[in-house]
Coordinates of N, CA and C in Angstrom, one line a residue:
X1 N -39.6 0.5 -23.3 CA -39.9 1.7 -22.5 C -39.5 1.4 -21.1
X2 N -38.8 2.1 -20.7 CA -38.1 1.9 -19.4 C -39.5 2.1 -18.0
X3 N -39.6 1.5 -17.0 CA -41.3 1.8 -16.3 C -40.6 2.4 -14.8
X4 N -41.3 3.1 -14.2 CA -40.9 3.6 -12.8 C -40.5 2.5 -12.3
X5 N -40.8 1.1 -12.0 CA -40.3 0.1 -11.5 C -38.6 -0.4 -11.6
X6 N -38.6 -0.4 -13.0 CA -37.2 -0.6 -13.6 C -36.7 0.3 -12.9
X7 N -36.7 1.6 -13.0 CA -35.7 2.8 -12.8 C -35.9 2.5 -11.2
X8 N -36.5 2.0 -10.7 CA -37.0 2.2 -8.6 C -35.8 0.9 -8.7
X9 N -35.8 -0.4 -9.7 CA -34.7 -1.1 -9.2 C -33.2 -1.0 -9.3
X10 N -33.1 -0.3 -10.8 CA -31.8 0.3 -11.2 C -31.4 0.9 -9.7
X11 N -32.2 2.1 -9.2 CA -31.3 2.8 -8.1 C -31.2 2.0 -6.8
X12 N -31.7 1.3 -6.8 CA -31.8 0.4 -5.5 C -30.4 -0.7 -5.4
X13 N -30.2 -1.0 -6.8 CA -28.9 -1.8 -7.0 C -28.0 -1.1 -7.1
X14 N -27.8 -0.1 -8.0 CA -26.7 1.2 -7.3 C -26.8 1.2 -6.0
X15 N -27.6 1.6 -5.3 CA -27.3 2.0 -3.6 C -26.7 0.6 -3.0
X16 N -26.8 -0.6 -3.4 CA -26.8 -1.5 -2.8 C -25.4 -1.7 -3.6
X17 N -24.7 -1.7 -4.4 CA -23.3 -1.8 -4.8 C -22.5 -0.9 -4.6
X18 N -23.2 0.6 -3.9 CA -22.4 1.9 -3.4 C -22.3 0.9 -2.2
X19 N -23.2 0.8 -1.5 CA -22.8 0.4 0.3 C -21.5 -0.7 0.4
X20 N -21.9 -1.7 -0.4 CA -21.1 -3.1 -0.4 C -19.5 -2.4 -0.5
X21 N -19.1 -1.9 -1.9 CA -18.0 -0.9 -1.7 C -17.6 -0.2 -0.8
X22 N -18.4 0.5 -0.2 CA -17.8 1.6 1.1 C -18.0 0.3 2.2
X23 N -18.7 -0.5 2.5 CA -18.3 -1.8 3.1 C -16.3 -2.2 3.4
X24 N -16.3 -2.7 1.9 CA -15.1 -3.2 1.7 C -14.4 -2.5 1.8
X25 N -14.1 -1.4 1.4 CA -13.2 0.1 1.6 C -13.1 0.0 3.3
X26 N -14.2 0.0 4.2 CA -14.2 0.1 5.5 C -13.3 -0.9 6.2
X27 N -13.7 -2.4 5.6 CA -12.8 -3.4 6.0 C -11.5 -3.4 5.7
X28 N -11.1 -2.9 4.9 CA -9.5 -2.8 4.2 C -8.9 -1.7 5.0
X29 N -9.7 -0.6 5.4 CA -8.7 0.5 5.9 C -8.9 0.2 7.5
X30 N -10.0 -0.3 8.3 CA -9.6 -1.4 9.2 C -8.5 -2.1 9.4
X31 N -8.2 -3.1 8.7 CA -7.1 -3.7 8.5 C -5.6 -2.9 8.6
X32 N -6.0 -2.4 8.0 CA -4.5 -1.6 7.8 C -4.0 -0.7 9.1
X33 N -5.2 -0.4 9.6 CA -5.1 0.5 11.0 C -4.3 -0.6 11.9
X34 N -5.0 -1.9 12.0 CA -4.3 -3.0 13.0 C -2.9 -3.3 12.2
X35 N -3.2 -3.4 11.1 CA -1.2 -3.7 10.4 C -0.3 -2.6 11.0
X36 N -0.7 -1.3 11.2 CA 0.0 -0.4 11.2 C 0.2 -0.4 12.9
X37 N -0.5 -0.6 13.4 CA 0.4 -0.8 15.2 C 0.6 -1.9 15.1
X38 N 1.2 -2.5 14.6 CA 2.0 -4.1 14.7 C 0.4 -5.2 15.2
X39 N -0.4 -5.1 14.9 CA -1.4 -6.0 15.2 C -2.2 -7.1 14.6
X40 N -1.4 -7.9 13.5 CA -1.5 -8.8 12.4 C -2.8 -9.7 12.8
X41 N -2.9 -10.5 14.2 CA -3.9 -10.7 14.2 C -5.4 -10.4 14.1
X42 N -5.3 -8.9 14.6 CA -6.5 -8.7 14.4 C -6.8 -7.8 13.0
X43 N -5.8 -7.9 12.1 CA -5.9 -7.5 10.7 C -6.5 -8.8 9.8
X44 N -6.2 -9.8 10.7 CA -6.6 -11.0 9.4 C -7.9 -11.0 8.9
X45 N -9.0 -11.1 9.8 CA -10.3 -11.5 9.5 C -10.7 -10.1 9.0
X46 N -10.2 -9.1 8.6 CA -11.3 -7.9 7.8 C -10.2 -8.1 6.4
X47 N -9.2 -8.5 6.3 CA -8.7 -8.6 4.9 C -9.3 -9.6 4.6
X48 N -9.5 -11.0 5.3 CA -9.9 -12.1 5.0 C -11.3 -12.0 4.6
X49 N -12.1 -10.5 5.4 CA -13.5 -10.8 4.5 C -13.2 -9.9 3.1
X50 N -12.6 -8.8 3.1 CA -12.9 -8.0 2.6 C -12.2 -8.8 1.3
X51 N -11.3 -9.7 1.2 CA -11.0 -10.9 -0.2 C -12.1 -11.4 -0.8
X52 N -12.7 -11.9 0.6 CA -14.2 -13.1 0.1 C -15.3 -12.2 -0.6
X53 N -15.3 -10.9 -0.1 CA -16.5 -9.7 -0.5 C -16.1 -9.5 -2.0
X54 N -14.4 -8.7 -2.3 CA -14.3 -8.3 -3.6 C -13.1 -8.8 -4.2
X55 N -12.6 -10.3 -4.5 CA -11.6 -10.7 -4.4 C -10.5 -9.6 -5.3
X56 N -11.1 -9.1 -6.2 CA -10.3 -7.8 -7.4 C -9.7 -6.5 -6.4
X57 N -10.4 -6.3 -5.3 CA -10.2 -5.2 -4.8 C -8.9 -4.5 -4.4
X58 N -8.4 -3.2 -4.8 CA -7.3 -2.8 -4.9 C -7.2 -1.6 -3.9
X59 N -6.6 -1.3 -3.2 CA -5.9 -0.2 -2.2 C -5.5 0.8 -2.9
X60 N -6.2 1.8 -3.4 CA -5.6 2.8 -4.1 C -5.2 4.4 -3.3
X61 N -3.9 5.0 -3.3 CA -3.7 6.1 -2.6 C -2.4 7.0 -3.0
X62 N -2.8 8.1 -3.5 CA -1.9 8.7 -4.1 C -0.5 8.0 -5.0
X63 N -1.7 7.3 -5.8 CA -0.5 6.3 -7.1 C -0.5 5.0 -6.2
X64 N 0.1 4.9 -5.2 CA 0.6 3.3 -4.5 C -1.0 2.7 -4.4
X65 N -0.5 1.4 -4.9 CA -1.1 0.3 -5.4 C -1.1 -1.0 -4.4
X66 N -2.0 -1.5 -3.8 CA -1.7 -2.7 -3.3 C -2.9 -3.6 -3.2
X67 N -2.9 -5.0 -3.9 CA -4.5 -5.8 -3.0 C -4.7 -5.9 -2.5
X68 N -6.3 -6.4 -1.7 CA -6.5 -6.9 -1.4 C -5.9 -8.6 -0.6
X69 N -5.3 -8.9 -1.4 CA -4.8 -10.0 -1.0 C -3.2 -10.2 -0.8
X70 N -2.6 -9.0 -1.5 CA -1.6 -8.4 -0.9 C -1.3 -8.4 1.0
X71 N -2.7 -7.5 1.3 CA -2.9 -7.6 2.4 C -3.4 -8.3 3.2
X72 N -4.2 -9.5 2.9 CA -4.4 -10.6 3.7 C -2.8 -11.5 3.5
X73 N -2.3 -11.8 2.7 CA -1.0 -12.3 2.6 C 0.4 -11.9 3.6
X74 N 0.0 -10.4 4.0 CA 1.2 -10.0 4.7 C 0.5 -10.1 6.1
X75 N -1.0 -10.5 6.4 CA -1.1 -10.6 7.8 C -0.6 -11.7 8.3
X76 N -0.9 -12.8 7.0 CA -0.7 -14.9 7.3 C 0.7 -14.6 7.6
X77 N 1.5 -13.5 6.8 CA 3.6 -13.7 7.0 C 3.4 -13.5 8.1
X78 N 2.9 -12.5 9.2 CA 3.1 -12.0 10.2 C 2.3 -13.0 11.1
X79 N 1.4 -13.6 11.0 CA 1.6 -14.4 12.3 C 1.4 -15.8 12.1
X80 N 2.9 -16.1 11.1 CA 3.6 -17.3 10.9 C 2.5 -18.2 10.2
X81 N 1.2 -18.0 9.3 CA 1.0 -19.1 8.5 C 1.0 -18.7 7.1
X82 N 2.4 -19.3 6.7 CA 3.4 -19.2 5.6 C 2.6 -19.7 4.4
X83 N 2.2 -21.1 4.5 CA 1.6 -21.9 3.2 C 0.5 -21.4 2.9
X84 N -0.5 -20.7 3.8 CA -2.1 -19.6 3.5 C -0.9 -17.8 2.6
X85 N 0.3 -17.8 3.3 CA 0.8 -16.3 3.0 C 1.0 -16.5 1.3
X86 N 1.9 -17.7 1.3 CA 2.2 -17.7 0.1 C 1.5 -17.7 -0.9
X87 N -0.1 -18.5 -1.1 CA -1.1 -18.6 -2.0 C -1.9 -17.4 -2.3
X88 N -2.0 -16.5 -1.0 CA -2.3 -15.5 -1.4 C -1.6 -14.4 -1.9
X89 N -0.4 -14.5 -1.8 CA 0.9 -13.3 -2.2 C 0.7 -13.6 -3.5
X90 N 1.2 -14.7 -3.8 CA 0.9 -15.2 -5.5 C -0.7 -15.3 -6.3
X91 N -1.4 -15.5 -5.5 CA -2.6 -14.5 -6.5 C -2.8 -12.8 -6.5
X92 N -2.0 -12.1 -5.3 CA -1.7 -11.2 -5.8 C -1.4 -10.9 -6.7
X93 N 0.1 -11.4 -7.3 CA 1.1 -11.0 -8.4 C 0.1 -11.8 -9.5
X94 N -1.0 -12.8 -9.3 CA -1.4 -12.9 -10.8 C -2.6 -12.1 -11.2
X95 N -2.8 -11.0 -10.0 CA -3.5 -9.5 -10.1 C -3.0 -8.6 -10.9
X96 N -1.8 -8.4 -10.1 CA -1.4 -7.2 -11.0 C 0.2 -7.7 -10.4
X97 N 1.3 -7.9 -11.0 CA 2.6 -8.1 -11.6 C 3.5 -6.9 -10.8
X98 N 3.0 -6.0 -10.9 CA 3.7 -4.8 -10.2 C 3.5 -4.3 -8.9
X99 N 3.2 -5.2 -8.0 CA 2.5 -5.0 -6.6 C 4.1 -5.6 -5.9
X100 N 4.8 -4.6 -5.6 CA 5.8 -4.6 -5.8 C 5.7 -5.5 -3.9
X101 N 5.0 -4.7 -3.0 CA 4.9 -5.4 -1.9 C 4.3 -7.2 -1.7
X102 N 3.5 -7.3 -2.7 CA 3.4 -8.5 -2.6 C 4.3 -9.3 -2.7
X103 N 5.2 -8.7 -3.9 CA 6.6 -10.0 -4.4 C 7.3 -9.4 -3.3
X104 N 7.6 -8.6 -1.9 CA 8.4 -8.9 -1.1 C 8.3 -9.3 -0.3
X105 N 6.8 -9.6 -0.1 CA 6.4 -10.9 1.2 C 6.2 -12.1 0.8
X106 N 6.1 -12.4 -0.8 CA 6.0 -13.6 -1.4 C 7.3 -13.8 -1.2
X107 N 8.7 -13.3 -1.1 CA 10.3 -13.9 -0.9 C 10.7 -14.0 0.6
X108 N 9.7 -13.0 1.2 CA 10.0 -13.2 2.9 C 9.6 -15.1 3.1
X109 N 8.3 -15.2 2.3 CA 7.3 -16.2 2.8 C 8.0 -17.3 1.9
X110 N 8.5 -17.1 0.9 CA 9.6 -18.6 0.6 C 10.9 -18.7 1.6
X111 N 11.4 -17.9 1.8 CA 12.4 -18.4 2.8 C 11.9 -18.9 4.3
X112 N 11.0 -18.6 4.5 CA 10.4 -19.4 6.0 C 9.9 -20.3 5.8
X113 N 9.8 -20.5 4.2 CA 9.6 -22.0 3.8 C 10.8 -23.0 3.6
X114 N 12.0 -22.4 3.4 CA 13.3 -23.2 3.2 C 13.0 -23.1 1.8
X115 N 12.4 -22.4 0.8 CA 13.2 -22.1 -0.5 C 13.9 -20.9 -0.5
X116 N 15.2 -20.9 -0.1 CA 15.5 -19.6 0.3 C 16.3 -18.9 -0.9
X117 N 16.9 -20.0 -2.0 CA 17.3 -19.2 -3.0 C 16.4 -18.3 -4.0
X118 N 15.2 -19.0 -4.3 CA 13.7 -18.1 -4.8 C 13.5 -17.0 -4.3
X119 N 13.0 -17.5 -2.5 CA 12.8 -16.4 -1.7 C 13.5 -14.7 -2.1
X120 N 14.7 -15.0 -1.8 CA 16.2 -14.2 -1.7 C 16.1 -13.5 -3.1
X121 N 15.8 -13.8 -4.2 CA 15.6 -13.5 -5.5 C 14.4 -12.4 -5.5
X122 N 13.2 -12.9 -4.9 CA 11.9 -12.4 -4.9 C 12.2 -11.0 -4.1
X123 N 12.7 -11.0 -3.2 CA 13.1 -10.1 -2.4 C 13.9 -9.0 -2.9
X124 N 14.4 -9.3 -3.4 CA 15.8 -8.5 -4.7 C 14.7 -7.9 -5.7
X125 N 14.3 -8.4 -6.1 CA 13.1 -8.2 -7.2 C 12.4 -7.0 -6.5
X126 N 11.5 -7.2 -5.7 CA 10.9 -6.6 -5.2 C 11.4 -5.0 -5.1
X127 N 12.6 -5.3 -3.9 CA 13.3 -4.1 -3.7 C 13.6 -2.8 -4.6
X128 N 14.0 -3.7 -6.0 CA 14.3 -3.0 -7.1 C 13.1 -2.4 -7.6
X129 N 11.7 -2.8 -7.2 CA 10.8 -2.3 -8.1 C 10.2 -1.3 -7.5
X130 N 10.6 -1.3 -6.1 CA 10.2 0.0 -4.8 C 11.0 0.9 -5.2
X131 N 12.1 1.0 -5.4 CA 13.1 1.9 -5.4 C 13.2 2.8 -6.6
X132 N 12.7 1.8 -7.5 CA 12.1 2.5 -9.0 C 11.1 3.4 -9.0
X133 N 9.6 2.8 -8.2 CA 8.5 3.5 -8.2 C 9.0 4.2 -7.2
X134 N 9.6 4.7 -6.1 CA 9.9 6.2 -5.0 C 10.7 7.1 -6.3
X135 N 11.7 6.5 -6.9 CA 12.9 7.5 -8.0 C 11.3 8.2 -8.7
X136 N 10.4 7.5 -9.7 CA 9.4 7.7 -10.5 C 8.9 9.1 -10.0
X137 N 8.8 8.8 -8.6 CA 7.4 9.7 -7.8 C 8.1 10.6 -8.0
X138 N 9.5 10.8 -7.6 CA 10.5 11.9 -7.1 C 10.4 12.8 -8.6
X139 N 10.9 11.9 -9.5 CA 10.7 12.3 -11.3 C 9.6 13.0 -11.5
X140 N 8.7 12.4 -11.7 CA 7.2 12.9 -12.4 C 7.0 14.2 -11.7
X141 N 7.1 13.9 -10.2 CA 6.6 15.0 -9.0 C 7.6 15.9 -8.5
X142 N 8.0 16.5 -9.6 CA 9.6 17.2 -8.8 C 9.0 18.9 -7.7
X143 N 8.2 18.9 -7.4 CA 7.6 20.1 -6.4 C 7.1 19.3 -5.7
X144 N 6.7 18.2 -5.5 CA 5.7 17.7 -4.3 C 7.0 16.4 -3.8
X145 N 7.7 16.9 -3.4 CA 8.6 15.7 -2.3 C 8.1 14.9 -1.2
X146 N 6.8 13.9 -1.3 CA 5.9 13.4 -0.8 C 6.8 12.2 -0.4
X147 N 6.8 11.5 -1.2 CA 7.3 9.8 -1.0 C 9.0 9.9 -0.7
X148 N 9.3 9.8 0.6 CA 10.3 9.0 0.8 C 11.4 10.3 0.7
X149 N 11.1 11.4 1.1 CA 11.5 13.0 1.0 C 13.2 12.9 1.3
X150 N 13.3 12.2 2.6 CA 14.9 12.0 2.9 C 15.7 10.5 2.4
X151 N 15.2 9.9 2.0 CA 15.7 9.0 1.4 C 16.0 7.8 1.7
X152 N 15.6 7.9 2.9 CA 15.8 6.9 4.1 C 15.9 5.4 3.4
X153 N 14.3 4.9 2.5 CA 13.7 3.7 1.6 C 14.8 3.5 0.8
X154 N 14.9 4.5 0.3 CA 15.9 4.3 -1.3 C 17.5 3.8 -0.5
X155 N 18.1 4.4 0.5 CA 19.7 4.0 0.5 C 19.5 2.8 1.5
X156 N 18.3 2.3 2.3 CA 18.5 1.3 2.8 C 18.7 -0.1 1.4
X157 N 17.9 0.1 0.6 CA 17.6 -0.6 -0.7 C 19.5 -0.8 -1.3
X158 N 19.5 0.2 -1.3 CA 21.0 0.4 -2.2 C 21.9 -0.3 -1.4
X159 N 22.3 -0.2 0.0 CA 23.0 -1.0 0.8 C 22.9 -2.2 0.4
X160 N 21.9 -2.9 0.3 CA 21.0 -4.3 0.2 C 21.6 -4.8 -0.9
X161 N 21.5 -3.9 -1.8 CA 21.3 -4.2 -3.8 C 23.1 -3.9 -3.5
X162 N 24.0 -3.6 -3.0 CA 25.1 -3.0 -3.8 C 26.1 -4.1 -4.3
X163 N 26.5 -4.0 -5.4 CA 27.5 -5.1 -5.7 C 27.0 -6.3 -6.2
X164 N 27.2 -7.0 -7.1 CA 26.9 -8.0 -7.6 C 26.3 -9.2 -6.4
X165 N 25.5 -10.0 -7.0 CA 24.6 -10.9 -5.6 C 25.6 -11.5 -4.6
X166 N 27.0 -12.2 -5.2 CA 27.9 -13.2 -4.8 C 29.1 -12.3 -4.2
X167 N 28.9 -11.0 -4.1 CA 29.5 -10.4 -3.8 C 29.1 -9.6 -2.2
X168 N 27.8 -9.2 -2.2 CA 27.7 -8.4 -1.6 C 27.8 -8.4 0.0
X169 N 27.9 -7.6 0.7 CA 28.3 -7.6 2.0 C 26.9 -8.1 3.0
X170 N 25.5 -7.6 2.5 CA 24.7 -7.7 3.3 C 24.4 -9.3 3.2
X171 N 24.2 -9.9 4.3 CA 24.1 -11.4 4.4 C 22.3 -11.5 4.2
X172 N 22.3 -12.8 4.0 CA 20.5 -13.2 4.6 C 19.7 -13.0 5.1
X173 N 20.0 -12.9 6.5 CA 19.5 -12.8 7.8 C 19.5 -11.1 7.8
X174 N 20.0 -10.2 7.3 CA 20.3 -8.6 7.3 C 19.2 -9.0 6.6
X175 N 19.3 -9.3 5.2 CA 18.2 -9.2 4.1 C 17.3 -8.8 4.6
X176 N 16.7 -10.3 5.1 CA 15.5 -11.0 5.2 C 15.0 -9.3 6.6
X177 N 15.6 -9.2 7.5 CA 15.3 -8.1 8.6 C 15.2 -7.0 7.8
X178 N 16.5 -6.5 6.5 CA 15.6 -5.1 6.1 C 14.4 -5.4 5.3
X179 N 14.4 -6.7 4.5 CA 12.7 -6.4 3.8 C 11.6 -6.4 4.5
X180 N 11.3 -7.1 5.9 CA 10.8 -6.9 7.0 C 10.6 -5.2 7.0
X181 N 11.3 -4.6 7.6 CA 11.2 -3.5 7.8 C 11.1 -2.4 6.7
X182 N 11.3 -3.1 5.5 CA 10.5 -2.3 4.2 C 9.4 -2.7 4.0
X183 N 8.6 -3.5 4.4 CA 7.2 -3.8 4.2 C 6.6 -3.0 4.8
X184 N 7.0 -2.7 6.3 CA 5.6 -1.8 7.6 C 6.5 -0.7 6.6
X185 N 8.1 0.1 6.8 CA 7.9 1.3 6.3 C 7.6 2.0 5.1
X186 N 7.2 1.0 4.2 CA 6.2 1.6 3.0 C 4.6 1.4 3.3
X187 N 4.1 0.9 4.4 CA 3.0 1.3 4.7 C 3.1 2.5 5.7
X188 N 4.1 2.5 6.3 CA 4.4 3.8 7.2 C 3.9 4.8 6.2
X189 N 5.0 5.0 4.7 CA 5.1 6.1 4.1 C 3.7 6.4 3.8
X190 N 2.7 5.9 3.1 CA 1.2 6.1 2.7 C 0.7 6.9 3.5
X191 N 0.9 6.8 5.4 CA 0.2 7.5 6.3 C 1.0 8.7 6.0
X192 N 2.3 9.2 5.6 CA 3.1 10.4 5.8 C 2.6 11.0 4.9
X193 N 2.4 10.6 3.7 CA 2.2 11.3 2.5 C 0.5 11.9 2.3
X194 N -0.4 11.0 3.1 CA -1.5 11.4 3.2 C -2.0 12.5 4.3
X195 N -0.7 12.5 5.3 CA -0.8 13.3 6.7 C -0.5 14.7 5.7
X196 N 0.7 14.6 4.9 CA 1.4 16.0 4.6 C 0.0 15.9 3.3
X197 N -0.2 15.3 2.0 CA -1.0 16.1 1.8 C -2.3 16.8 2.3
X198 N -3.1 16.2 3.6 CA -4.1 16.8 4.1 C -3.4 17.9 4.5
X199 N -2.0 18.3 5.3 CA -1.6 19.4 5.9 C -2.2 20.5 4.8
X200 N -1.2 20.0 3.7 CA -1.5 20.9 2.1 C -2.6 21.6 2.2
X201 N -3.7 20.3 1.9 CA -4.7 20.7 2.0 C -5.8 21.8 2.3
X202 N -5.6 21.8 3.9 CA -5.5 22.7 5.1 C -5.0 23.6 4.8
X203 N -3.6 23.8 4.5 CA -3.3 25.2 4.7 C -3.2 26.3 3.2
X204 N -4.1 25.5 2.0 CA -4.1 26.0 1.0 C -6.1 26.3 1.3
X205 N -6.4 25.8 1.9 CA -7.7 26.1 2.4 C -8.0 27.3 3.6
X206 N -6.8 27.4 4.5 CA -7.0 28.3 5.5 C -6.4 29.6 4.6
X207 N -5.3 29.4 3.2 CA -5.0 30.8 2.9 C -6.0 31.6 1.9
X208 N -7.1 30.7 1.3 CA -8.1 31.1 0.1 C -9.0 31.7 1.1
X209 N -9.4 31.2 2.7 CA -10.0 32.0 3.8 C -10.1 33.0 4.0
X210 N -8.3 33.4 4.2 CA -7.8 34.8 4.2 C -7.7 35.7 3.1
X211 N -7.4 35.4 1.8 CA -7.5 35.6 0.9 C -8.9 36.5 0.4
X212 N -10.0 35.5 1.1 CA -11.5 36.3 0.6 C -11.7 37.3 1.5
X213 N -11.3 37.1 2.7 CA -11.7 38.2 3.8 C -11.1 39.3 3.5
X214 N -9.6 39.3 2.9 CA -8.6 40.4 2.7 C -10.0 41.2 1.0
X215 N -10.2 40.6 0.5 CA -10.5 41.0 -0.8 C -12.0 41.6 -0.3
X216 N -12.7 41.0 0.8 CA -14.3 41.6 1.3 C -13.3 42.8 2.4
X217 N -12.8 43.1 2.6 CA -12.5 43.8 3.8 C -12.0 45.4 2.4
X218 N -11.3 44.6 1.6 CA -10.8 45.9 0.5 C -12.2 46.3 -0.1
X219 N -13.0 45.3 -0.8 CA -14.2 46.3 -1.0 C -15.0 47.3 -0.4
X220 N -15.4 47.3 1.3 CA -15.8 47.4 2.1 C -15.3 48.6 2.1
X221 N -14.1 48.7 2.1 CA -13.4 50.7 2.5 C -13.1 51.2 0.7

């Protein structure tokens, strides 16, 4: 028989595993705030806790996917400690396999190690798997042109990718600078996609507004 006590501690451990969550949720989108004005340092220590709090924890937002330790990994790339970036990029990918950003800071973070053939690989990898999941979004979602609308992600990628490896025109050093700047602009994208759907939002909210008033205003006469 279940006793008021039981049930007084059941909800008390719910409340206490709701807070801890919106905790970590808090610390992760902290972080991300400092990632997003170029401010790696002061992104470390809220990814850094928010790993130690839920090491599983995943960044979820309209489909894109990223860890937890995803994001403590791309703070260590950014301000140059490589051998902390790398350990945690790679228990990223033994999270989840398709965290497509982690394998392209885990190939940033071997070439600043001097494995640059790996590196260079991881980074190809990567690329390819971005450029799949933006094609997907565009697929699945053919009315909602959210991710990557002008294409900007996709034909820097293709430049990158064109032509067999030993062939291609883009050197190393290009590489290594556009995956750099595919890392922040797929965090860029998340803010665009979330700005235009709240726009949405908003203005499918301001027309159901007018909508009631027009329909109280026709009863009325």
């Amino acid at each position: 028989m279940v006793t008021a006590r039981g049930v007084a501690g059941c909800v008390l451990l719910a409340f206490a595993l709701g807070c801890a969550a919106y905790r970590i949720a808090g610390q992760v989108e902290s972080g991300r705030r400092a990632l997003l004005v170029n401010d790696p340092e002061r992104a470390l220590p809220y990814f850094s806790e928010a790993a130690k709090n839920d090491p599983n924890y995943v960044y979820v937002s309209d489909r894109f996917r990223e860890t937890v330790w995803t994001y403590l990994g791309r703070s260590q790339y950014a301000t140059q400690r490589y051998a902390e970036a790398r350990q945690s990029l790679e228990r990223a990918l033994a999270l989840d396999r398709d965290d497509h950003l982690a394998r392209l800071y885990l190939g940033l973070t071997l070439t600043r190690l001097g494995d640059t053939a790996n590196g260079v690989k991881e980074i190809e990898a990567a690329m390819k798997g971005i450029y799949d999941w933006l094609d997907y979004m565009e697929r699945s979602r053919p009315f909602e042109a959210y991710w990557d609308p002008a294409r900007e992600i996709r034909k820097t990628i293709e430049k990158d990718l064109a032509g067999d490896p030993p062939a291609r025109e883009v050197g190393r050093d290009q590489l290594i600078a556009d995956a750099e700047w595919l890392g922040k602009r797929m965090e860029d994208e998340v803010e665009y996609v979330r700005r235009d759907r709240r726009r949405e939002f908003e203005g499918d909210m301001e027309w159901r507004r007018g909508r009631g008033l027009g329909v109280g205003i026709g009863i009325g006469f």
